[in-house]
Short mmCIF file of C-alpha atoms and ligand atoms in Angstrom, two decimals:
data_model
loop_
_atom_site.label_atom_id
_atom_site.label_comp_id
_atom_site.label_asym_id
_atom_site.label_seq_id
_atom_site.Cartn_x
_atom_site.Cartn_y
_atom_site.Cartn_z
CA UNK A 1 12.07 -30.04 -13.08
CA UNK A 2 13.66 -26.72 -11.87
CA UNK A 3 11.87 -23.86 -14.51
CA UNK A 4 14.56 -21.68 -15.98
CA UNK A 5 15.17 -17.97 -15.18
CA UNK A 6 14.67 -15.12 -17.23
CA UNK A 7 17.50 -12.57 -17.82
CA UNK A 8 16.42 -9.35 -16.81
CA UNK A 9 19.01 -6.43 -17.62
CA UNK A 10 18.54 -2.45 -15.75
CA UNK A 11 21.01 0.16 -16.33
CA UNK A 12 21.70 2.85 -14.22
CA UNK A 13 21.08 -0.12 -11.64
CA UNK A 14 23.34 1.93 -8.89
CA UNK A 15 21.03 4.52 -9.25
CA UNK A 16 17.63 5.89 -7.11
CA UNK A 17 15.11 4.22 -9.19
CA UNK A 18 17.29 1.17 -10.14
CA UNK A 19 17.31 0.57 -5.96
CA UNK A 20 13.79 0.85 -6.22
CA UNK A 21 13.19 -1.85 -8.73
CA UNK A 22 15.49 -4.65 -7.82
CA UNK A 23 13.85 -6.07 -4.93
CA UNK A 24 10.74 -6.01 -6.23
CA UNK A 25 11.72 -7.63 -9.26
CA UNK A 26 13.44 -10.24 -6.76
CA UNK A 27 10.65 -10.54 -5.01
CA UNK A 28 8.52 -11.73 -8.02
CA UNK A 29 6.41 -8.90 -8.84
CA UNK A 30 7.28 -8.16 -11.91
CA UNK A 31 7.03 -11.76 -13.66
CA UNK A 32 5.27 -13.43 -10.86
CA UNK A 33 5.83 -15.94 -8.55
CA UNK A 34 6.75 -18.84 -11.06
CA UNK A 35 9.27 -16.83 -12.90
CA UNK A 36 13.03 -17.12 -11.72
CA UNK A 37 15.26 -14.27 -12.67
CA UNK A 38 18.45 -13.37 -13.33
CA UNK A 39 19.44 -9.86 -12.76
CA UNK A 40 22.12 -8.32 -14.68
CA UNK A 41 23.04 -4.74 -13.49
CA UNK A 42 24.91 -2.19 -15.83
CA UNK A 43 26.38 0.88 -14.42
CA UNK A 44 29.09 3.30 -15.85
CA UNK A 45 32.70 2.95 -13.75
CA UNK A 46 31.33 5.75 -10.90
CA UNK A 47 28.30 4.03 -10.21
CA UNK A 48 29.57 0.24 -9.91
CA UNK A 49 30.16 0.76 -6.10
CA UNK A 50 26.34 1.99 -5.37
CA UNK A 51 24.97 -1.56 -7.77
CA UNK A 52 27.77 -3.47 -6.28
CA UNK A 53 26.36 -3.09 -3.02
CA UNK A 54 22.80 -3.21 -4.09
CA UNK A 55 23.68 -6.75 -4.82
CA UNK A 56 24.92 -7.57 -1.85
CA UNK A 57 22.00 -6.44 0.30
CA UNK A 58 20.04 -8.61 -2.38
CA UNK A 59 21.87 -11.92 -1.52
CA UNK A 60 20.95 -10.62 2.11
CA UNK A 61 17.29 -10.88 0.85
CA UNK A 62 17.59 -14.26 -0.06
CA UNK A 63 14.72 -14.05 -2.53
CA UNK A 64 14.15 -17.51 -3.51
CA UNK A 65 13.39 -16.40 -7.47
CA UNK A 66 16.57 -14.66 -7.41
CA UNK A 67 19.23 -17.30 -9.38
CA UNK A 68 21.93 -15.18 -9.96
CA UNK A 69 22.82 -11.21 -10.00
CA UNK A 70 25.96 -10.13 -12.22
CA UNK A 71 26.98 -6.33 -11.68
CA UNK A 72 29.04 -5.05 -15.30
CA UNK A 73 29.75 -2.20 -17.12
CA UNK A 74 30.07 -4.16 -20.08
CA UNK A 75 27.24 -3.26 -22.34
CA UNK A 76 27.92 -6.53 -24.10
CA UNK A 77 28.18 -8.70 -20.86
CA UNK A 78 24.52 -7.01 -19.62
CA UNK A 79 22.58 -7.57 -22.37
CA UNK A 80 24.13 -11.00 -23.58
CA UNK A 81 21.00 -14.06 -23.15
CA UNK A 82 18.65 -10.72 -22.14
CA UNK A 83 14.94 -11.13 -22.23
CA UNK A 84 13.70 -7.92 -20.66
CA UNK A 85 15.75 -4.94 -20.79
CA UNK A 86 14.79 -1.68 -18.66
CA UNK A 87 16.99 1.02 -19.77
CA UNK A 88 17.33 3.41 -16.56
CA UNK A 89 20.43 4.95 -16.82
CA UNK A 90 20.29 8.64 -19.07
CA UNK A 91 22.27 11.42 -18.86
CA UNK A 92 19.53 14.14 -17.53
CA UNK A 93 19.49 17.40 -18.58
CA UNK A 94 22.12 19.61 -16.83
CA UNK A 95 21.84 23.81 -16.36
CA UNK A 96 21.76 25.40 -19.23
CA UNK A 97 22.05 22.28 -21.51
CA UNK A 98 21.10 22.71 -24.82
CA UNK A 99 18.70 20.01 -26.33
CA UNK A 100 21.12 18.93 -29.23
CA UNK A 101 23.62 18.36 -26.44
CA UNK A 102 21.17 16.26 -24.15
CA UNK A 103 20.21 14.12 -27.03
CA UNK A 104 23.86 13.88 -28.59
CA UNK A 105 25.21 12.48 -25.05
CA UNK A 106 22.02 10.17 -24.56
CA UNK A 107 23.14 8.81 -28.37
CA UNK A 108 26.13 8.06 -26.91
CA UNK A 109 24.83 6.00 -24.31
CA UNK A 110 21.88 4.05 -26.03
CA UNK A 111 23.71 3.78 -29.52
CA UNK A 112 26.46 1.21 -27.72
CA UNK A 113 23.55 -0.31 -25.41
CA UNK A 114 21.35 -0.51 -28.87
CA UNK A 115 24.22 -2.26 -30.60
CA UNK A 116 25.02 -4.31 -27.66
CA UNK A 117 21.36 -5.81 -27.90
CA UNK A 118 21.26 -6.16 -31.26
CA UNK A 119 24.77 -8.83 -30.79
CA UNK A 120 23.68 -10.43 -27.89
CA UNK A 121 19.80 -10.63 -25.99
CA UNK A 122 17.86 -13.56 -25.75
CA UNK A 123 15.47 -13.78 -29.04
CA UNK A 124 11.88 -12.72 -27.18
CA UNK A 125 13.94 -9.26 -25.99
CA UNK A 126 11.88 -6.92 -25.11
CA UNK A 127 13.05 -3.49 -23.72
CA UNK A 128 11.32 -0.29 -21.63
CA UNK A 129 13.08 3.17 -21.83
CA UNK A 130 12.58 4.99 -18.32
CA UNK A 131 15.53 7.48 -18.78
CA UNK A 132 14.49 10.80 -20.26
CA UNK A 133 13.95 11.83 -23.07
CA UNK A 134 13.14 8.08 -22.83
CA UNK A 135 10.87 8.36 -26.25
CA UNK A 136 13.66 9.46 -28.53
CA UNK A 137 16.24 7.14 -26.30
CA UNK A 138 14.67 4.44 -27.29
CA UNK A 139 14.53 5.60 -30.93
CA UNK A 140 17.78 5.68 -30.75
CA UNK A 141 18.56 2.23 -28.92
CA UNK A 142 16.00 0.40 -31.67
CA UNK A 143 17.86 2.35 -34.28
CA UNK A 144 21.41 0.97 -33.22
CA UNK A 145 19.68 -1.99 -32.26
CA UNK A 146 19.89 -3.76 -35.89
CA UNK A 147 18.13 -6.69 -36.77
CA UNK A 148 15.58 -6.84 -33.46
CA UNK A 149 12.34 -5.66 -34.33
CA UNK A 150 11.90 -1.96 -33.80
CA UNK A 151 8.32 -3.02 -31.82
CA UNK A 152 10.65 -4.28 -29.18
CA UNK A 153 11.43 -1.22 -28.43
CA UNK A 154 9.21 0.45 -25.71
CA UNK A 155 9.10 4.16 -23.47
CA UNK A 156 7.52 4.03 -20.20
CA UNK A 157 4.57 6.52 -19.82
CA UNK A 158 2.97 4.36 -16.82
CA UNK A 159 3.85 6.78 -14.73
CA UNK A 160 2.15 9.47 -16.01
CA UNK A 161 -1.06 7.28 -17.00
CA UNK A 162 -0.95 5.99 -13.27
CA UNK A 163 -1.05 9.83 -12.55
CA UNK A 164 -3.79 10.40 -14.42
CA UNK A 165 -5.71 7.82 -12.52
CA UNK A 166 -5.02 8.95 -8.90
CA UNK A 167 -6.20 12.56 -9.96
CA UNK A 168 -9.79 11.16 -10.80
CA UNK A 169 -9.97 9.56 -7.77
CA UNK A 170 -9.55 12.23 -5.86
CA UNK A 171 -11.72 14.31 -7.98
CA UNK A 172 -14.41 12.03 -8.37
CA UNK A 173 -13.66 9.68 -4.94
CA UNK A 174 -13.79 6.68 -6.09
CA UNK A 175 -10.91 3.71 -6.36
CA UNK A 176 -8.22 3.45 -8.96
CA UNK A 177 -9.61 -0.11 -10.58
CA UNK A 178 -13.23 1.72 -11.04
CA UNK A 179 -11.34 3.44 -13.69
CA UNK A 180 -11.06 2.54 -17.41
CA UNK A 181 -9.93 3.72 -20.60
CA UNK A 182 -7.70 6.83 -19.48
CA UNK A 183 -5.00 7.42 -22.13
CA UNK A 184 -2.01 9.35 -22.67
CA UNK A 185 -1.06 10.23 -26.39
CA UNK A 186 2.18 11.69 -27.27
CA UNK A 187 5.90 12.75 -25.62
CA UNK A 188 6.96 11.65 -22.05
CA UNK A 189 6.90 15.41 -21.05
CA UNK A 190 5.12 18.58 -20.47
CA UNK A 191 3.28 18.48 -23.55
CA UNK A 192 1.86 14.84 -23.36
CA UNK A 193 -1.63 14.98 -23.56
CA UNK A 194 -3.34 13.07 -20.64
CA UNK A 195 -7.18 12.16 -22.11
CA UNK A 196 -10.31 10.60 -20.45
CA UNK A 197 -12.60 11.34 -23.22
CA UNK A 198 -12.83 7.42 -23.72
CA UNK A 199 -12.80 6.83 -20.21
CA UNK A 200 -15.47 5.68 -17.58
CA UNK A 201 -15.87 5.22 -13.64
CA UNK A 202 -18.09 2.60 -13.05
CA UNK A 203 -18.84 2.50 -16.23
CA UNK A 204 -20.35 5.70 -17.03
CA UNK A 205 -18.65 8.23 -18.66
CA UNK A 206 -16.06 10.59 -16.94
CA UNK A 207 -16.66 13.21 -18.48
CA UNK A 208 -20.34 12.94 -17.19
CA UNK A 209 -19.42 12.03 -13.27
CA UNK A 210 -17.34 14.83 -13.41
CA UNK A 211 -19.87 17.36 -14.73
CA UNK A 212 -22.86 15.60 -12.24
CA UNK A 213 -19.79 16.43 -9.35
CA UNK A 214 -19.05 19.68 -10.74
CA UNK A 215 -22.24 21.28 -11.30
CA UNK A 216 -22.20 21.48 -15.09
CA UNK A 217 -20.64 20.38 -18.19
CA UNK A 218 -18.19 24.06 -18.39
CA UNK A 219 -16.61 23.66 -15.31
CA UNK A 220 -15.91 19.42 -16.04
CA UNK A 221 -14.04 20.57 -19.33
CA UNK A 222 -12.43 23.61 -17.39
CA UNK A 223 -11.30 21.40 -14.56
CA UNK A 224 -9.97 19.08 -17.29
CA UNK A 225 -8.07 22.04 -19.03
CA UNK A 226 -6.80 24.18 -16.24
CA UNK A 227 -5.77 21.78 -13.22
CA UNK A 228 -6.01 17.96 -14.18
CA UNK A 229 -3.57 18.22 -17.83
CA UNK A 230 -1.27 20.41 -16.55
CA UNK A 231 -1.21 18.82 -12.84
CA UNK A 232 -0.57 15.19 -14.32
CA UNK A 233 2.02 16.87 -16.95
CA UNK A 234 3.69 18.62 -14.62
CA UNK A 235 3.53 16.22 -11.44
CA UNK A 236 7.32 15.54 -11.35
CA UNK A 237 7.85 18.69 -10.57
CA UNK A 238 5.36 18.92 -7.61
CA UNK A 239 6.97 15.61 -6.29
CA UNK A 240 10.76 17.26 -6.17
CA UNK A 241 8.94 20.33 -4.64
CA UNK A 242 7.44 18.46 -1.67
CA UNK A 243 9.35 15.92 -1.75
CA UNK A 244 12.70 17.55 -1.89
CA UNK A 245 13.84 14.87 -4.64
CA UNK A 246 12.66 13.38 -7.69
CA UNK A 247 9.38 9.88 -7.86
CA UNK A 248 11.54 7.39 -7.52
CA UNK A 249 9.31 4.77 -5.94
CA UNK A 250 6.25 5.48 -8.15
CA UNK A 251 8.42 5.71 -11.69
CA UNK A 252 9.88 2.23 -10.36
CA UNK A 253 6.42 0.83 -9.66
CA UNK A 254 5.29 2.13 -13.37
CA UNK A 255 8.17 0.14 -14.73
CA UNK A 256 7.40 -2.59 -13.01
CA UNK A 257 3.68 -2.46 -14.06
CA UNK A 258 4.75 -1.76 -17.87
CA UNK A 259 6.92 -5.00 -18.41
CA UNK A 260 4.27 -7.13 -16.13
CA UNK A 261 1.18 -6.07 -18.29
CA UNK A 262 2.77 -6.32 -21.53
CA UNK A 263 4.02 -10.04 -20.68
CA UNK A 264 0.82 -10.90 -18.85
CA UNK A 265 -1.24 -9.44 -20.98
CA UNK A 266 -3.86 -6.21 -20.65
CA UNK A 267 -6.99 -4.58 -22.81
CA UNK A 268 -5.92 -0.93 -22.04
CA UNK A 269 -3.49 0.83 -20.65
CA UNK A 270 -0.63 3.37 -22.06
CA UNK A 271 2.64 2.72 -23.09
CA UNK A 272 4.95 4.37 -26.02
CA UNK A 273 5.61 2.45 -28.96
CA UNK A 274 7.07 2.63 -32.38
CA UNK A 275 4.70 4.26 -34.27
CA UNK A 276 3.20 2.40 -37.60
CA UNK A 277 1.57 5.24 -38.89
CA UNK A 278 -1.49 4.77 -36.63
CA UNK A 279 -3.29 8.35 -35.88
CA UNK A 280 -1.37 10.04 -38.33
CA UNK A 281 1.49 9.63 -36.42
CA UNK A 282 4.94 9.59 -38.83
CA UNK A 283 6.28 5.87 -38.85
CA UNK A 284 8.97 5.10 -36.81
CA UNK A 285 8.41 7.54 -33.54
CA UNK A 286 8.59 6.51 -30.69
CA UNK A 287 5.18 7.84 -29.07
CA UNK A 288 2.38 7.33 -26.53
CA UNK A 289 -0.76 5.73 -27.48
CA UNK A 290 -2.98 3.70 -25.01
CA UNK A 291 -2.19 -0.04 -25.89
CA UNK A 292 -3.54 -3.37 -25.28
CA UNK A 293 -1.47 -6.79 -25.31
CA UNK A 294 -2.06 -10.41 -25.54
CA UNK A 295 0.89 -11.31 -23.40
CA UNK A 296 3.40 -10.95 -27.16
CA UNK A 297 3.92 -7.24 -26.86
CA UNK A 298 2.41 -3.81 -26.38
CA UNK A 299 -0.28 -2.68 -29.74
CA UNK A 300 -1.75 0.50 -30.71
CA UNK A 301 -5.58 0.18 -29.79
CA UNK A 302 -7.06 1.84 -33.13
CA UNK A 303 -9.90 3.52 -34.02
CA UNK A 304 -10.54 5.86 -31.37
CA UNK A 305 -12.33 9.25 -32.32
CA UNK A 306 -10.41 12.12 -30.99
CA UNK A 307 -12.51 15.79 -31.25
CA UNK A 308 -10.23 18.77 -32.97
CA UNK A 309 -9.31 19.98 -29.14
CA UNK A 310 -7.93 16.60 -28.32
CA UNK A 311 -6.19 16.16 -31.85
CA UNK A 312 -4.34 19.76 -31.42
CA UNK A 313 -3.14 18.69 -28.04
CA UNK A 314 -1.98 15.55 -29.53
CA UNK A 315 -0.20 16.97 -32.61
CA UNK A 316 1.60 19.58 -30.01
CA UNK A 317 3.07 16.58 -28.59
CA UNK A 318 4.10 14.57 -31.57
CA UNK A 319 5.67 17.97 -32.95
CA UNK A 320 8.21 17.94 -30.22
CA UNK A 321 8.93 14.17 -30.75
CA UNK A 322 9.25 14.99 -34.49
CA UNK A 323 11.60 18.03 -33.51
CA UNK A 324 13.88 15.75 -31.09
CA UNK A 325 14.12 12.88 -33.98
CA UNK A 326 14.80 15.76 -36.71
CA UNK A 327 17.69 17.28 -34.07
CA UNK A 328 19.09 13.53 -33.88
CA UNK A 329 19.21 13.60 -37.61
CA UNK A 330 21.16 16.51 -37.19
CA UNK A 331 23.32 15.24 -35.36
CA UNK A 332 24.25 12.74 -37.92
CA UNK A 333 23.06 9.99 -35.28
CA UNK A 334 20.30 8.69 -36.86
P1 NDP B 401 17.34 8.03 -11.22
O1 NDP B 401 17.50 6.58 -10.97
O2 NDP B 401 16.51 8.82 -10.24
O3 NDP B 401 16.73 8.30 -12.67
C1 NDP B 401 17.25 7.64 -13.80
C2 NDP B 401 16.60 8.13 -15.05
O4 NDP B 401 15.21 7.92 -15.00
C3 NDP B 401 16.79 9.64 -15.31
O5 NDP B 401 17.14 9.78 -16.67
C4 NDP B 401 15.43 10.22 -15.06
O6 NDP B 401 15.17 11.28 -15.94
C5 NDP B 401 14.54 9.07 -15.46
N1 NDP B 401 13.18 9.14 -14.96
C6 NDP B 401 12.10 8.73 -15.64
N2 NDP B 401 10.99 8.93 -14.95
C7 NDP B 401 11.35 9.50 -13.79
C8 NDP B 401 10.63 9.97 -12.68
N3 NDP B 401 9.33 9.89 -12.59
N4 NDP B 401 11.31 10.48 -11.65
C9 NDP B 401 12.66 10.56 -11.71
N5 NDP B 401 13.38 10.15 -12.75
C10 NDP B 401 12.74 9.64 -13.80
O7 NDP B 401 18.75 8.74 -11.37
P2 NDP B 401 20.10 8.50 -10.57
O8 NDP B 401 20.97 9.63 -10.96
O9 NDP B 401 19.86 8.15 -9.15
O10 NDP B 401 20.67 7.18 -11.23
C11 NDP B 401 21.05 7.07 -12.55
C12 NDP B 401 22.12 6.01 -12.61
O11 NDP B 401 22.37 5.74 -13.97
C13 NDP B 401 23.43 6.41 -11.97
O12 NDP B 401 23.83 5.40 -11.07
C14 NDP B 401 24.38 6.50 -13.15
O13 NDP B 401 25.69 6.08 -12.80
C15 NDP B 401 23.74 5.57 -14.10
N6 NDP B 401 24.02 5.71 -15.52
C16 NDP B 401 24.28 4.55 -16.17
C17 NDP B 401 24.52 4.55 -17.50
C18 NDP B 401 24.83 3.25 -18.16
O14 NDP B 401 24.48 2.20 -17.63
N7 NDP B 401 25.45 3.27 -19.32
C19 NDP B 401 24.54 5.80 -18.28
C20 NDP B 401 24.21 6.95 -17.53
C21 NDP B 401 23.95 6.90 -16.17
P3 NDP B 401 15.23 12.82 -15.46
O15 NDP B 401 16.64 13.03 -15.02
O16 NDP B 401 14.87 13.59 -16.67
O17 NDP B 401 14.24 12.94 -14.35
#
């Protein structure tokens, strides 16, 4: 018997990092190789050409877990029978662009796609923000979304947890799956805070290899501090420098890793969630936590101790998401 497909929707599917997701979502590594999907690409009128022809270099593929591609930009026609929903498209900060205008034109884009979930996706829906400020977009999609469960509702900080990986590997030379238990708490932005104080490399503490690698335990917390926080904070903009545009391929890839771990199931990893309260975060935020999931959704791994400098970093963070939801408010949006 023929196994059905699942309906997978991306805006801003015309764009860089939708290009960058589509075949490999064809090709079966997001879902796996016994997982048929159906893509459904939203794009606003300008960008229908560039997903339009993304769609035709997919039939050129010929993926054989591809069973259909639909290009719209109907908000309603993307999301209707959706079961995964990766929200690409944002409006990204222009020159000069005040906040309360960056989040009042993002309202207007994941308000309708919110709503548009609410009338239509597939009952298991589960949805990843990518575009930024993808915490507080996807406070604003759950908000609009209505009767779905809030804990649908997802932010991809993947990325920047994958980031914090590769920088102990350099640091301390070893591979990327010797490393457990790195975490990033807070706002997809400069003032996440990227922490290993729960983490290990081959099972022994990092903290420890990195003062046995640096000579002492002052220079392990400095190198922490000064280089690796900022470096992972900050790495997007030492991409565009070198790279003379923005990660496309790696914020793709963290996607992609997000929706297969939370519907495969993982122990650890990070991911940002509506908040229940857990760390003293205020209910209903959006924010980064490391999570676990049994294959039915992404959960807050509780009951880690954090020291005072960890905390402060952490409450820095959840400040700013508290100050984007209050200018939403504002805004009358929320
Ligand atoms: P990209 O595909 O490069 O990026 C899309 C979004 O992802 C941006 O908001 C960007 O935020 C965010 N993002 C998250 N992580 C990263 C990262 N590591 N590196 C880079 N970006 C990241 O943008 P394009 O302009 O190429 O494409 C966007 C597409 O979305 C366009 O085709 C546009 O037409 C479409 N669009 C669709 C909408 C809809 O479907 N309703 C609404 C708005 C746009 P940041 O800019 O902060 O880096």
């Amino acid at each position: 018997m023929a196994t059905s497909s699942t309906t997978v929707t991306i805006t801003g599917a015309g764009g860089q990092i939708g290009y960058a997701l589509l075949f490999r979502i064809a090709a079966g590594d997001m879902l796996g190789p016994d997982r048929p999907v159906r893509l459904r690409l939203l794009e606003i009128p300008q960008g229908m050409r560039a997903a339009e022809g993304a769609a035709l270099e997919l039939q050129d593929c010929a993926f054989p877990l591809l069973h259909d591609v639909e290009v719209t930009d109907n908000a309603r026609t993307a999301f209707e029978g959706c079961s995964i929903g990766m929200l690409v498209g944002a409006r990204p900060r222009g020159p000069g662009m005040e906040r309360a205008d960056l989040l009042a034109a993002n309202a207007g884009i994941f308000g309708p796609q919110g709503e548009a979930i609410g009338a239509g996706a597939a009952s298991d829906v589960r949805i990843v923000v990518v575009g930024n400020p993808a915490n507080t977009n996807a406070l604003l999609a759950a908000t609009a979304a209505g009767d779905v469960p809030a804990d649908r509702f997802t932010a991809l900080t993947r990325l920047d947890h994958n980031r914090a990986v590769g920088q102990l590997t350099e640091a301390l030379d070893v591979r990327p799956d010797e490393i457990d238990g790195v975490a990033i708490w807070g706002n997809h932005s400069a003032t996440q805070f990227p922490d290993v104080s729960h983490a290990t490399v081959r099972g022994v503490p990092v903290v420890d290899a990195l003062t046995e690698r640096l000579g002492d335990k002052e220079r392990a917390m400095a190198w922490l501090d000064d280089s690796f926080i900022p470096r992972v904070a900050k790495r997007g903009a030492e991409i565009i420098d070198v790279r003379g545009s923005s990660s496309v391929a790696s914020a793709a890839n963290a996607a992609i890793e997000h929706v297969r771990d939370e519907q495969a199931g993982t122990a650890w990893t990070s991911a940002a969630v509506v908040s229940q309260g857990e760390y003293g975060v205020p209910e209903g935020l959006v924010c980064s936590f490391p999570v676990s999931s049994d294959g039915s959704g992404y959960r807050v791994v509780e009951g880690l101790d954090l020291d005072d400098r960890s905390r402060a970093r952490f409450e820095a963070s959840v400040s700013e998401l508290v100050a984007e939801r209050d200018a939403v408010r504002e805004l009358g949006i929320l």
